Amino acid sequence: MSASHPEFPAGTPAWQRSNHSHAWMPYTQMQTTGWALPVAGTSGVRLTLADGRELIDGLASWWTACHGYNHPHIRQAVEAQLQHMPHVMFGGLQHEPALRLAGRLAQQLPGTLEHVFFAESGSVAVEVAMKMALQFWQNTGQSERNRFVCFHHAYHGDTLATMALCDPKNGMHARFRNSFPEQCSVALPDDAESLNAFSDFLGEMRKRTAAVILEPLVQGAGGMRFHSPTVLTAIHDICATHDILLILDEIATGFGRTGSMFACQQANVTPDIICLSKALTGGTLPLAATVANTRVYASFLSDDPDRALMHGPTFMANPLACAAANASLDLFQEHPRLQQALHIQDILASELEPCREMTRVVDVRSRGAIGVVQVQELVHLEWLRGRFVEEGIWLRPFGDAIYTTPPLVISDDDLRFLCRAIVRVVSQWSERSA
Ligand code: PMP
């Protein structure tokens, strides 16, 4: 690490002192970054740091820990699975945790989204969706349909093909935009006029377009922007009119985050392909799924082996991860998680409201268990992050958004504590940056 780096704070554990620079951290300028916080344990909605401090996790570990950390039901399921089969390849072999999970997802997803392809990360799930869409058109004799239409402020992953679907100007991958085939990024239509224009545009692009891809209701890492179920329905209908596949990326929105099990259900739409990950295992193990409807799936069925989907991540359908996901789905069945998300929405809406009047705050909004304070420009970022920790909460503002996505099980008291800390810190930040 650079010589300019400050001394380790007192209480830094030996494992961090001796090894910190060997771990290249995500989205981090390693030369100037402060020390990452050493975390020693997790429980419920809290992180315990190596020095014993506790933080309320306002992010649920990047939207994953929907039932809180170390939930006993998920832990027991994973422990039981660990006893007899932690992993086995999925090629040519099937196992109970994966098949049970595939069946349950097929049952819970709307329409004929019934054919589940497992992977280990969201980005790969999106890549698989892209590959399915491209090959669907190849299999049905329209191989020139090989472009994707995506939206400004979109975020679909960090791998090469998914980077091309992210916002090409303002997104974090903008610097790579000449390094891969360009996709077609357009403004998200949000009124009758722009929806009509979008429909005309898709009509023109029809013969070249494989699919439209969208994060339904909430565009996450591209700026935590919301659109209405009506807009989602209209986009779905326009795709259907022009016979263009619709891929919904529910990696962040899926599993209750927006107040319904899947965001698309609020608009009563069923995409051709849906991508799931993050909260799929309740935040315990990496797992993702790309689920196709029967039309897409059927196009791969043939006597010709070349028509098959040639994809197979080594750790796909990992039994431990599938056991965790099954246990997480049990918890959704047994507990009112969706009501909890909507209850969180109400508290976020009222508690974050005072931020609206603050200098440099552009908007305050909430949807399900997602609360956002959007600002003009996120100056003093390190200061902000440090202040949140001093207040006993864990948040990672980025772009122009200070946002929270707490575990769905957070208590009212903890949620109010979290929100009031946000209001206090944003108020100080806004005076400081005025
Ligand atoms: N799509 C969306 C909507 C996401 O929020 C993310 C992760 N932030 C991804 C795709 C990529 O998932 P992963 O980080 O697991 O590759």
Short mmCIF file of C-alpha atoms in Angstrom, two decimals, residues 25-280:
data_model
loop_
_atom_site.label_atom_id
_atom_site.label_comp_id
_atom_site.label_asym_id
_atom_site.label_seq_id
_atom_site.Cartn_x
_atom_site.Cartn_y
_atom_site.Cartn_z
CA MET A 25 -10.99 -4.36 -3.05
CA PRO A 26 -14.10 -3.76 -5.20
CA TYR A 27 -14.79 -0.32 -6.67
CA THR A 28 -11.86 1.07 -4.69
CA GLN A 29 -8.92 3.33 -5.47
CA MET A 30 -6.41 1.32 -3.47
CA GLN A 31 -3.90 4.18 -3.19
CA THR A 32 -6.13 6.70 -1.52
CA THR A 33 -8.77 4.62 0.18
CA GLY A 34 -9.04 4.60 3.95
CA TRP A 35 -8.81 1.31 5.77
CA ALA A 36 -11.61 -1.11 5.10
CA LEU A 37 -13.40 -1.91 8.34
CA PRO A 38 -12.39 -5.27 9.79
CA VAL A 39 -15.61 -7.17 10.40
CA ALA A 40 -15.53 -10.10 12.80
CA GLY A 41 -19.12 -11.30 12.85
CA THR A 42 -22.71 -10.76 11.79
CA SER A 43 -25.98 -11.36 13.59
CA GLY A 44 -29.53 -10.25 12.87
CA VAL A 45 -29.25 -6.80 11.29
CA ARG A 46 -25.84 -6.06 12.82
CA LEU A 47 -22.21 -6.25 11.85
CA THR A 48 -19.69 -6.66 14.68
CA LEU A 49 -16.33 -5.05 13.99
CA ALA A 50 -13.03 -6.51 15.18
CA ASP A 51 -12.84 -3.92 17.98
CA GLY A 52 -16.30 -4.89 19.25
CA ARG A 53 -18.28 -1.97 17.80
CA GLU A 54 -21.63 -2.85 16.29
CA LEU A 55 -23.15 -1.30 13.18
CA ILE A 56 -26.72 -1.63 11.93
CA ASP A 57 -26.36 -2.83 8.37
CA GLY A 58 -28.34 -0.42 6.19
CA LEU A 59 -27.44 -2.37 3.05
CA ALA A 60 -28.19 -6.00 3.98
CA SER A 61 -24.81 -6.79 2.40
CA TRP A 62 -25.65 -5.47 -1.04
CA TRP A 63 -29.38 -6.38 -0.87
CA THR A 64 -28.80 -10.02 0.03
CA ALA A 65 -29.45 -10.63 3.76
CA CYS A 66 -33.21 -10.21 3.55
CA HIS A 67 -33.88 -12.32 6.67
CA GLY A 68 -30.99 -10.78 8.59
CA TYR A 69 -27.66 -12.51 9.17
CA ASN A 70 -27.14 -16.04 10.49
CA HIS A 71 -30.79 -16.94 10.39
CA PRO A 72 -30.99 -20.28 12.25
CA HIS A 73 -33.28 -21.89 9.68
CA ILE A 74 -30.90 -21.17 6.79
CA ARG A 75 -27.87 -22.09 8.88
CA GLN A 76 -29.38 -25.45 9.82
CA ALA A 77 -30.26 -26.21 6.20
CA VAL A 78 -26.72 -25.42 5.04
CA GLU A 79 -25.17 -27.40 7.91
CA ALA A 80 -27.34 -30.42 7.12
CA GLN A 81 -26.39 -30.22 3.44
CA LEU A 82 -22.72 -29.84 4.36
CA GLN A 83 -22.86 -33.17 6.18
CA HIS A 84 -23.59 -35.23 3.12
CA MET A 85 -22.89 -33.32 -0.12
CA PRO A 86 -21.32 -29.84 -0.17
CA HIS A 87 -20.84 -29.90 -3.90
CA VAL A 88 -21.18 -32.08 -6.95
CA MET A 89 -20.99 -31.17 -10.62
CA PHE A 90 -24.35 -30.54 -12.29
CA GLY A 91 -23.41 -31.87 -15.72
CA GLY A 92 -25.11 -35.26 -16.11
CA LEU A 93 -26.06 -35.32 -12.40
CA GLN A 94 -29.04 -33.88 -10.58
CA HIS A 95 -29.70 -33.50 -6.89
CA GLU A 96 -32.64 -32.84 -4.64
CA PRO A 97 -31.79 -29.30 -3.41
CA ALA A 98 -31.44 -27.97 -6.97
CA LEU A 99 -34.52 -29.68 -8.38
CA ARG A 100 -36.66 -28.70 -5.44
CA LEU A 101 -35.47 -25.11 -5.79
CA ALA A 102 -36.07 -25.06 -9.55
CA GLY A 103 -39.58 -26.39 -9.01
CA ARG A 104 -40.34 -23.83 -6.32
CA LEU A 105 -39.05 -20.94 -8.42
CA ALA A 106 -41.10 -22.15 -11.39
CA GLN A 107 -44.15 -22.27 -9.15
CA GLN A 108 -43.65 -18.82 -7.65
CA LEU A 109 -42.70 -16.96 -10.81
CA PRO A 110 -45.56 -15.68 -12.96
CA GLY A 111 -46.67 -17.10 -16.31
CA THR A 112 -44.62 -19.84 -17.90
CA LEU A 113 -41.27 -18.83 -16.42
CA GLU A 114 -40.52 -22.45 -15.64
CA HIS A 115 -37.06 -23.33 -16.90
CA VAL A 116 -34.32 -22.48 -14.46
CA PHE A 117 -30.64 -22.25 -15.36
CA PHE A 118 -28.39 -21.88 -12.30
CA ALA A 119 -25.17 -19.88 -12.08
CA GLU A 120 -23.17 -18.33 -9.25
CA SER A 121 -23.39 -14.59 -9.79
CA GLY A 122 -25.80 -12.00 -11.06
CA SER A 123 -23.55 -10.89 -13.90
CA VAL A 124 -23.33 -14.44 -15.20
CA ALA A 125 -27.10 -14.82 -14.88
CA VAL A 126 -27.50 -11.76 -17.13
CA GLU A 127 -24.93 -13.11 -19.58
CA VAL A 128 -26.87 -16.37 -19.71
CA ALA A 129 -30.07 -14.43 -20.38
CA MET A 130 -28.34 -12.63 -23.25
CA LYS A 131 -27.07 -15.90 -24.64
CA MET A 132 -30.54 -17.48 -24.38
CA ALA A 133 -32.07 -14.52 -26.22
CA LEU A 134 -29.45 -14.57 -29.00
CA GLN A 135 -29.79 -18.27 -29.49
CA PHE A 136 -33.58 -18.15 -29.33
CA TRP A 137 -33.48 -16.06 -32.52
CA GLN A 138 -30.81 -18.27 -34.08
CA ASN A 139 -32.91 -21.33 -33.30
CA THR A 140 -35.94 -19.73 -34.87
CA GLY A 141 -34.18 -18.60 -38.04
CA GLN A 142 -33.59 -14.90 -37.30
CA SER A 143 -29.93 -14.82 -36.32
CA GLU A 144 -29.58 -11.19 -37.43
CA ARG A 145 -31.49 -10.24 -34.29
CA ASN A 146 -28.40 -9.88 -32.14
CA ARG A 147 -28.61 -6.46 -30.47
CA PHE A 148 -29.92 -5.50 -27.05
CA VAL A 149 -31.88 -2.42 -26.12
CA CYS A 150 -31.18 -1.16 -22.62
CA PHE A 151 -31.76 2.07 -20.71
CA HIS A 152 -29.92 5.07 -19.41
CA HIS A 153 -29.02 4.58 -15.72
CA ALA A 154 -29.16 0.82 -16.16
CA TYR A 155 -26.78 -1.49 -14.35
CA HIS A 156 -26.61 -5.18 -15.20
CA GLY A 157 -23.21 -6.34 -14.00
CA ASP A 158 -19.45 -6.01 -14.25
CA THR A 159 -18.53 -8.66 -16.84
CA LEU A 160 -17.79 -7.62 -20.43
CA ALA A 161 -21.14 -8.41 -22.02
CA THR A 162 -23.11 -6.97 -19.11
CA MET A 163 -21.00 -3.81 -18.99
CA ALA A 164 -22.27 -3.09 -22.49
CA LEU A 165 -25.81 -3.00 -21.10
CA CYS A 166 -24.98 -0.45 -18.41
CA ASP A 167 -25.42 3.28 -18.91
CA PRO A 168 -22.70 4.01 -21.52
CA LYS A 169 -22.15 7.65 -20.47
CA ASN A 170 -22.74 7.97 -16.75
CA GLY A 171 -22.29 4.37 -15.69
CA MET A 172 -19.16 3.13 -13.93
CA HIS A 173 -18.09 1.22 -17.04
CA ALA A 174 -18.20 4.18 -19.41
CA ARG A 175 -14.42 4.05 -20.01
CA PHE A 176 -14.78 0.64 -21.66
CA ARG A 177 -17.43 1.66 -24.12
CA ASN A 178 -15.16 1.31 -27.14
CA SER A 179 -13.88 -2.05 -25.99
CA PHE A 180 -16.91 -4.17 -26.72
CA PRO A 181 -19.80 -4.24 -29.18
CA GLU A 182 -22.06 -1.31 -28.47
CA GLN A 183 -25.62 -2.01 -27.39
CA CYS A 184 -28.47 0.39 -27.81
CA SER A 185 -29.00 2.47 -24.67
CA VAL A 186 -32.02 4.79 -24.70
CA ALA A 187 -33.77 7.02 -22.19
CA LEU A 188 -36.33 5.12 -20.15
CA PRO A 189 -39.69 6.26 -21.51
CA ASP A 190 -41.92 7.59 -18.76
CA ASP A 191 -44.93 9.27 -20.37
CA ALA A 192 -47.33 8.71 -23.26
CA GLU A 193 -45.21 10.68 -25.70
CA SER A 194 -41.91 8.98 -24.90
CA LEU A 195 -43.60 5.57 -24.82
CA ASN A 196 -44.97 6.17 -28.30
CA ALA A 197 -41.54 7.24 -29.51
CA PHE A 198 -40.04 4.14 -27.87
CA SER A 199 -42.57 1.96 -29.64
CA ASP A 200 -41.72 3.55 -33.01
CA PHE A 201 -38.05 3.10 -32.30
CA LEU A 202 -38.45 -0.58 -31.42
CA GLY A 203 -40.55 -1.05 -34.53
CA GLU A 204 -37.62 0.24 -36.61
CA MET A 205 -35.06 -1.79 -34.67
CA ARG A 206 -37.18 -4.92 -34.62
CA LYS A 207 -35.29 -6.95 -37.20
CA ARG A 208 -31.98 -6.38 -35.44
CA THR A 209 -33.07 -6.59 -31.83
CA ALA A 210 -32.88 -9.73 -29.71
CA ALA A 211 -34.26 -8.32 -26.48
CA VAL A 212 -34.99 -5.34 -24.30
CA ILE A 213 -33.46 -5.61 -20.83
CA LEU A 214 -34.66 -3.67 -17.81
CA GLU A 215 -34.42 -3.63 -14.03
CA PRO A 216 -38.14 -3.44 -13.23
CA LEU A 217 -39.43 -0.58 -11.03
CA VAL A 218 -36.02 0.26 -9.56
CA GLN A 219 -32.82 0.87 -11.47
CA GLY A 220 -30.30 0.09 -8.76
CA ALA A 221 -26.57 0.69 -9.06
CA GLY A 222 -27.11 3.17 -11.91
CA GLY A 223 -28.64 5.67 -9.49
CA MET A 224 -31.54 4.14 -7.52
CA ARG A 225 -34.10 5.55 -9.93
CA PHE A 226 -37.73 4.46 -9.81
CA HIS A 227 -40.35 4.13 -12.52
CA SER A 228 -43.99 3.22 -12.18
CA PRO A 229 -45.67 -0.14 -12.76
CA THR A 230 -47.62 1.58 -15.56
CA VAL A 231 -44.37 2.32 -17.40
CA LEU A 232 -43.25 -1.27 -16.90
CA THR A 233 -46.54 -2.59 -18.26
CA ALA A 234 -46.29 -0.28 -21.27
CA ILE A 235 -42.72 -1.39 -22.04
CA HIS A 236 -43.79 -5.01 -21.75
CA ASP A 237 -46.71 -4.42 -24.13
CA ILE A 238 -44.53 -2.59 -26.65
CA CYS A 239 -42.05 -5.49 -26.68
CA ALA A 240 -44.94 -7.92 -27.18
CA THR A 241 -46.35 -5.83 -30.05
CA HIS A 242 -43.03 -5.94 -31.90
CA ASP A 243 -42.27 -9.52 -30.85
CA ILE A 244 -39.07 -8.52 -29.08
CA LEU A 245 -38.03 -10.56 -26.06
CA LEU A 246 -38.20 -8.85 -22.68
CA ILE A 247 -35.54 -9.72 -20.09
CA LEU A 248 -36.21 -8.45 -16.59
CA ASP A 249 -33.17 -8.22 -14.34
CA GLU A 250 -34.64 -8.80 -10.87
CA ILE A 251 -31.26 -9.51 -9.32
CA ALA A 252 -31.71 -6.57 -6.94
CA THR A 253 -35.51 -6.20 -6.91
CA GLY A 254 -36.42 -9.87 -6.52
CA PHE A 255 -37.43 -11.56 -3.26
CA GLY A 256 -39.58 -8.94 -1.65
CA ARG A 257 -37.35 -5.90 -1.87
CA THR A 258 -39.97 -3.71 -3.58
CA GLY A 259 -42.91 -5.07 -1.56
CA SER A 260 -43.93 -7.93 -3.87
CA MET A 261 -42.02 -11.18 -4.29
CA PHE A 262 -40.93 -10.00 -7.75
CA ALA A 263 -41.22 -6.41 -8.92
CA CYS A 264 -42.82 -7.46 -12.22
CA GLN A 265 -45.86 -8.70 -10.30
CA GLN A 266 -46.76 -5.11 -9.37
CA ALA A 267 -47.19 -4.37 -13.07
CA ASN A 268 -48.80 -7.72 -13.73
CA VAL A 269 -46.26 -8.50 -16.43
CA THR A 270 -44.30 -11.64 -17.20
CA PRO A 271 -41.03 -11.28 -19.07
CA ASP A 272 -39.65 -13.91 -21.43
CA ILE A 273 -36.57 -14.31 -19.23
CA ILE A 274 -35.95 -13.24 -15.65
CA CYS A 275 -32.62 -12.99 -13.79
CA LEU A 276 -32.42 -13.64 -10.04
CA SER A 277 -29.61 -13.62 -7.50
CA LYS A 278 -28.68 -11.54 -4.40
CA ALA A 279 -31.44 -12.42 -1.89
CA LEU A 280 -32.03 -15.84 -3.50
#
